[in-house]
C-alpha atoms as one frame of an Amber mdcrd trajectory, in Angstrom:
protein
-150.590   6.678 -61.030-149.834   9.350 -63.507-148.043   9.594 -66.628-144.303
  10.876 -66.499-143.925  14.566 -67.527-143.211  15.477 -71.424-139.675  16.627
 -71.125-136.346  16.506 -71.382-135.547  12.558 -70.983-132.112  12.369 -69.498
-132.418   8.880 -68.364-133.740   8.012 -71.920-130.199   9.587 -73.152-127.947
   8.174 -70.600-129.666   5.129 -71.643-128.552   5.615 -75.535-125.298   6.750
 -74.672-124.491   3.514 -72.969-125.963   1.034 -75.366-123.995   2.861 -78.298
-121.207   2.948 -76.390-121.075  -0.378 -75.672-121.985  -1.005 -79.769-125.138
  -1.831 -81.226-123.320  -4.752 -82.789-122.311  -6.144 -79.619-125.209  -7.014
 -78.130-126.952  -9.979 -78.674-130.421 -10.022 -81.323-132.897 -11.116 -78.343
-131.253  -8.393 -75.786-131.260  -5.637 -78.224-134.744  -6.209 -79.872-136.047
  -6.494 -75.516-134.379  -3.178 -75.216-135.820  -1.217 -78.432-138.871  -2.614
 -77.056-139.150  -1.588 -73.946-137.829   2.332 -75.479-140.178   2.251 -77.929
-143.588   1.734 -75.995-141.964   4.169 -73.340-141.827   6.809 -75.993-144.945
   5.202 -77.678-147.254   3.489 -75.048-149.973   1.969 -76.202-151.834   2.686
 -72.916-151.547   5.067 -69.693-150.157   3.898 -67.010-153.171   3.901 -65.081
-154.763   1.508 -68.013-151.607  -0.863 -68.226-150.080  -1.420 -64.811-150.903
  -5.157 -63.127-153.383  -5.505 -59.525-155.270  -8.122 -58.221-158.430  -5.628
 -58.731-157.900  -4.825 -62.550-156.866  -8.263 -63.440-158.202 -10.865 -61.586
-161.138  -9.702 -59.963-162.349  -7.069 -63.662-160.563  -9.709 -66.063-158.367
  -7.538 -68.271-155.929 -10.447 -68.729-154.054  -7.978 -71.599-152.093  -6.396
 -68.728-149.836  -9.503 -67.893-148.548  -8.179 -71.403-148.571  -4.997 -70.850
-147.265  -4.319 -67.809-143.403  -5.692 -68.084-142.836  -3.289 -71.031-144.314
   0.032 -69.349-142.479   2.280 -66.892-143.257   4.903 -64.826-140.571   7.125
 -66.467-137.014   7.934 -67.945-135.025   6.630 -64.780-137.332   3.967 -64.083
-136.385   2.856 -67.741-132.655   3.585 -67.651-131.739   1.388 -64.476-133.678
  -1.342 -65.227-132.460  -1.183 -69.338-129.313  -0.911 -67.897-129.168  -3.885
 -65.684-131.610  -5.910 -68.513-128.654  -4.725 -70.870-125.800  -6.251 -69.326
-127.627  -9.490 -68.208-128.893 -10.072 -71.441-125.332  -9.629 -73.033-124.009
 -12.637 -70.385-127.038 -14.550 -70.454-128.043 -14.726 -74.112-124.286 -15.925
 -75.040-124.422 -18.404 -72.297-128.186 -20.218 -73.466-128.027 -19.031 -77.399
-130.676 -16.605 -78.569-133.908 -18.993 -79.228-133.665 -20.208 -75.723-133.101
 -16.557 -73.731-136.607 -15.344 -75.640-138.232 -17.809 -74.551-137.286 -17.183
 -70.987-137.994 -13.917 -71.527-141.412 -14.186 -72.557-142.374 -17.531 -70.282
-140.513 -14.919 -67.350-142.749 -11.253 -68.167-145.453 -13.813 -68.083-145.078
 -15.777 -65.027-143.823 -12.801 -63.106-146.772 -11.169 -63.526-149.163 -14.297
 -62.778-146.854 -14.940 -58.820-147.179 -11.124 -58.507-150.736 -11.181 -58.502
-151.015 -14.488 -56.119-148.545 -12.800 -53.655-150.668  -9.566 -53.432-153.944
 -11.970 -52.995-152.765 -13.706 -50.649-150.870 -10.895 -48.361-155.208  -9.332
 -48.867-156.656 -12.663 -47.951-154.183 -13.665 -44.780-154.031  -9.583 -43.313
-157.139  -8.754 -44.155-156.279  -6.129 -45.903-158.003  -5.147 -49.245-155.618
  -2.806 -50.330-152.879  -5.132 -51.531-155.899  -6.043 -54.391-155.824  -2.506
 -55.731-151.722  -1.960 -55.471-151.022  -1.666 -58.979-146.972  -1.990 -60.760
-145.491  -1.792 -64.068-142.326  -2.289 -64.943-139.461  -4.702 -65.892-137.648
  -4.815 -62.983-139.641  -8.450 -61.605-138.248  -9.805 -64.818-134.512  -8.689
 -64.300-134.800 -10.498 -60.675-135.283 -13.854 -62.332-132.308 -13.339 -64.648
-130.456 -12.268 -61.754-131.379 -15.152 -60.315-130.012 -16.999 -63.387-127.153
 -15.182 -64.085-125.983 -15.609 -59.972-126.586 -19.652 -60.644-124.191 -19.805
 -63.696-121.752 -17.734 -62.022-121.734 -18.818 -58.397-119.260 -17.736 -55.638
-117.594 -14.124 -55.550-119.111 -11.480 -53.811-121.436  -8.204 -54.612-121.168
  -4.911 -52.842-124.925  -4.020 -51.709-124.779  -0.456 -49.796-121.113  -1.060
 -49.205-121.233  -4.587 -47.606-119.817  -7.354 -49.260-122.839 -10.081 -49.934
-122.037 -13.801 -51.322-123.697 -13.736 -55.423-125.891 -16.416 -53.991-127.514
 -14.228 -51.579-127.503 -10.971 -53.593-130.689 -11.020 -54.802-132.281 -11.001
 -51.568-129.601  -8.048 -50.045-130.936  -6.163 -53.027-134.821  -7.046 -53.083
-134.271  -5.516 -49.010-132.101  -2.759 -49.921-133.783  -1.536 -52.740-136.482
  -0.611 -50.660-134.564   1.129 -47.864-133.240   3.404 -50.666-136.768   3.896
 -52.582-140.018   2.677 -50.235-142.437   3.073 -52.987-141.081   0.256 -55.577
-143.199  -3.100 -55.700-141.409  -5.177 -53.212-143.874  -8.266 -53.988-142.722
  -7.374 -57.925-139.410  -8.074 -57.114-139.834 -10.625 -54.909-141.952 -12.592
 -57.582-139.058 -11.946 -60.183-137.125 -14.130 -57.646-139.279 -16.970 -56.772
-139.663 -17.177 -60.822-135.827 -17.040 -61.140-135.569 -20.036 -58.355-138.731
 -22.186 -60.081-136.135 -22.264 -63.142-132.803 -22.990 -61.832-134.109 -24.908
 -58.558-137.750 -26.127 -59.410-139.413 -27.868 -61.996-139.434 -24.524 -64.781
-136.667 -25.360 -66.912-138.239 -29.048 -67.284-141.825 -27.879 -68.383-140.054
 -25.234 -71.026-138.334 -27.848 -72.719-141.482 -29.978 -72.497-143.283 -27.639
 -74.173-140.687 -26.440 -76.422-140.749 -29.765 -77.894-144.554 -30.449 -78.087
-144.239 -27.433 -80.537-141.376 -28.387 -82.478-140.263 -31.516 -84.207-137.094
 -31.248 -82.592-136.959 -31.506 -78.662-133.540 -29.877 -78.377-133.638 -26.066
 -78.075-130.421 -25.577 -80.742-127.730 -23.541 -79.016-126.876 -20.241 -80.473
-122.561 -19.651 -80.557-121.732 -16.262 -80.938-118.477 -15.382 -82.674-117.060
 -11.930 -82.226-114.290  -9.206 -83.671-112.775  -6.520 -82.698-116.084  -4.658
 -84.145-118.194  -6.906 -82.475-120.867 -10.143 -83.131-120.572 -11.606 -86.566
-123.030 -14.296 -86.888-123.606 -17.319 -85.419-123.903 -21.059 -85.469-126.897
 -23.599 -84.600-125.394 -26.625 -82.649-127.021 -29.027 -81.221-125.462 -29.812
 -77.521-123.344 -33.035 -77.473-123.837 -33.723 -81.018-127.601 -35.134 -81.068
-131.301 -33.678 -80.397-133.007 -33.998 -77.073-129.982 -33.890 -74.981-130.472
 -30.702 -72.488-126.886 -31.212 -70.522-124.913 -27.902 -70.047-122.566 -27.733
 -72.961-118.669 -27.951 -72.031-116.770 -24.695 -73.036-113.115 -24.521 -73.964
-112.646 -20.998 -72.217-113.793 -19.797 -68.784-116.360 -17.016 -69.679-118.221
 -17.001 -66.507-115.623 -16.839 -63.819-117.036 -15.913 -60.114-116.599 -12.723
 -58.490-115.851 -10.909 -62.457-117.725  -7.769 -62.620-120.355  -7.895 -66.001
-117.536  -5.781 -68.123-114.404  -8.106 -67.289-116.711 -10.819 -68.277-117.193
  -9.346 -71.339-113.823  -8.628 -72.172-113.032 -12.071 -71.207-116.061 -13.387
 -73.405-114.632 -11.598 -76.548-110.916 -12.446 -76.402-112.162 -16.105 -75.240
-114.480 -15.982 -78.733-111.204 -15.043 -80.848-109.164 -17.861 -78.841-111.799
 -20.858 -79.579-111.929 -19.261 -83.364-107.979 -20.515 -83.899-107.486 -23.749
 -86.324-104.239 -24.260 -84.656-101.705 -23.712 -82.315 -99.318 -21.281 -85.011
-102.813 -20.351 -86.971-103.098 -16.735 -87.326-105.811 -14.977 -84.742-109.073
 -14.450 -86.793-110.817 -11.446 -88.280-107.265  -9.336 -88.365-107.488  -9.532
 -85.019-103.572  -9.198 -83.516-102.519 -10.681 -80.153 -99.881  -9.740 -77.963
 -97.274 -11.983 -77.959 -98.253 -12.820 -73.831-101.396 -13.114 -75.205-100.421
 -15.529 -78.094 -98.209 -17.082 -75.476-101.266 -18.118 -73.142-103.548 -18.895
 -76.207-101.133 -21.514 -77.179-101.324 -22.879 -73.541-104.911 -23.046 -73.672
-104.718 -25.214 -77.132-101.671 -27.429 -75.336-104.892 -27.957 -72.364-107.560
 -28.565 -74.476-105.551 -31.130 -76.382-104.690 -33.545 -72.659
């Protein structure tokens, strides 16, 4: 595995361009510091590929445990980075709102983690059962494993709708698997037990006992059980500031909290939901039905009209 060629970056810039022109101020502290992270060791890496990308052979079998770090944050070059920044962008904007901002890092650690620990398994036991040593030497880097489990998130919050995957319509709870296939129809030499292990993770959380152990352990290190929910409040210019809540009103309660406004509507593609997400924001934000909108913000008056609906709702 070599290094990616000193050059002009244009995936690095495409990148840039779309994270500005969505607005640095609208994306959320835990998505924008993974982002700035994962640019910053690509421009900066503390290691060569060669010396930071995950196999059963370096790891397991010669011990160099620092690569489960290492490996997540590393890619092979600028469009390797831009798609999966992209995608982790995005995501990251939906699901950091949804679980609040100390919550979403600590999937995103426990996930580059545990990624990396069912990628290794997979490619031990697809040596062990074929026979076949090498699976122990195949060797990936990367953050893509990681944005599978989100996926896998994001499609559980959102269910129903449909995806287009190579121009077929696919149900959102069977996208990740038309795209862990298709991927590798369009590009063979990606890390199909990478992605595959980004899923598994994904379904451990919402369908297994993951979530459960996080907020076991979340509490043995904190005084308060409850993981406090992050509420983001936005203008026109984007995020400004939050709110620590705890859900229902009392620690160690880890039901889903009830929102006021449908932000995560099935079949919405990421950038309606984030319109929908921001004019939601300045909706909840009203002290009353004839209370002017927030932040300077002006409504239509069909918009006004349906905001005062929503209030009339709430209020049955």
């Amino acid at each position: 595995m070599q290094r990616r060629s000193r050059g002009i970056n244009t995936g690095l810039i495409l990148l840039l361009s779309q994270i500005f022109h969505v607005g640095i101020n609208n994306i959320p502290p835990v998505t924008l510091a993974t982002l700035a992270l994962n640019i910053w060791l690509f421009l900066n890496p503390l290691k060569s590929l060669y010396n930071s990308c995950l196999s059963v052979e370096k790891c397991y079998q010669q011990k160099d445990w620092q690569r489960l770090l290492l490996s997540p944050f590393h890619h092979a070059d600028d469009w390797h980075l831009y798609f999966n920044m992209a995608s982790m962008l995005w995501k990251g904007i939906n699901l950091e709102r949804r679980l609040g901002s100390k919550w979403f890092a600590y999937i995103i650690i426990t996930f580059s983690l545990l990624t990396g620990v069912v990628y290794l398994f997979l490619e031990f036991a697809l040596a062990e059962f074929m026979d076949e040593p090498d699976f122990r030497r195949n060797c990936a880097v990367g953050f893509s494993g990681v944005l599978f489990a989100l996926k896998v998130l994001n499609n559980h919050y959102c269910p129903g709708g449909f995806v287009n995957v190579l121009g077929f319509p696919v149900p959102n709870k069977f996208a990740c698997w038309a795209e862990l296939v298709a991927i590798h129809f369009i590009s063979p030499g990606t890390s199909f037990a990478g992605h595959l292990a980004g899923i598994l993770v994904g379904l451990m959380y919402t369908h297994g006992p993951l979530k459960k152990i996080m907020e076991t352990c979340a509490g043995m290190f904190s005084s308060n059980v409850a993981y406090l929910e992050q509420r983001y409040y936005f203008n026109s210019s984007g995020y400004s500031g939050y709110q620590d809540s705890y859900p229902y009103g009392r620690p160690g309660h880890y039901a889903e909290v009830p929102r006021n406004y449908d932000v995560y509507t099935a079949g919405l593609s990421e950038e309606e939901q984030l319109e929908r997400a921001l004019r939601a924001s300045l909706w909840d934000r009203g002290n009353g039905r004839s209370s002017p909108s927030p932040y300077g913000f002006r409504l239509s008056p069909e918009e006004e009209m349906r905001r005062q609906r929503l209030h009339r709702f709430d209020g049955q």
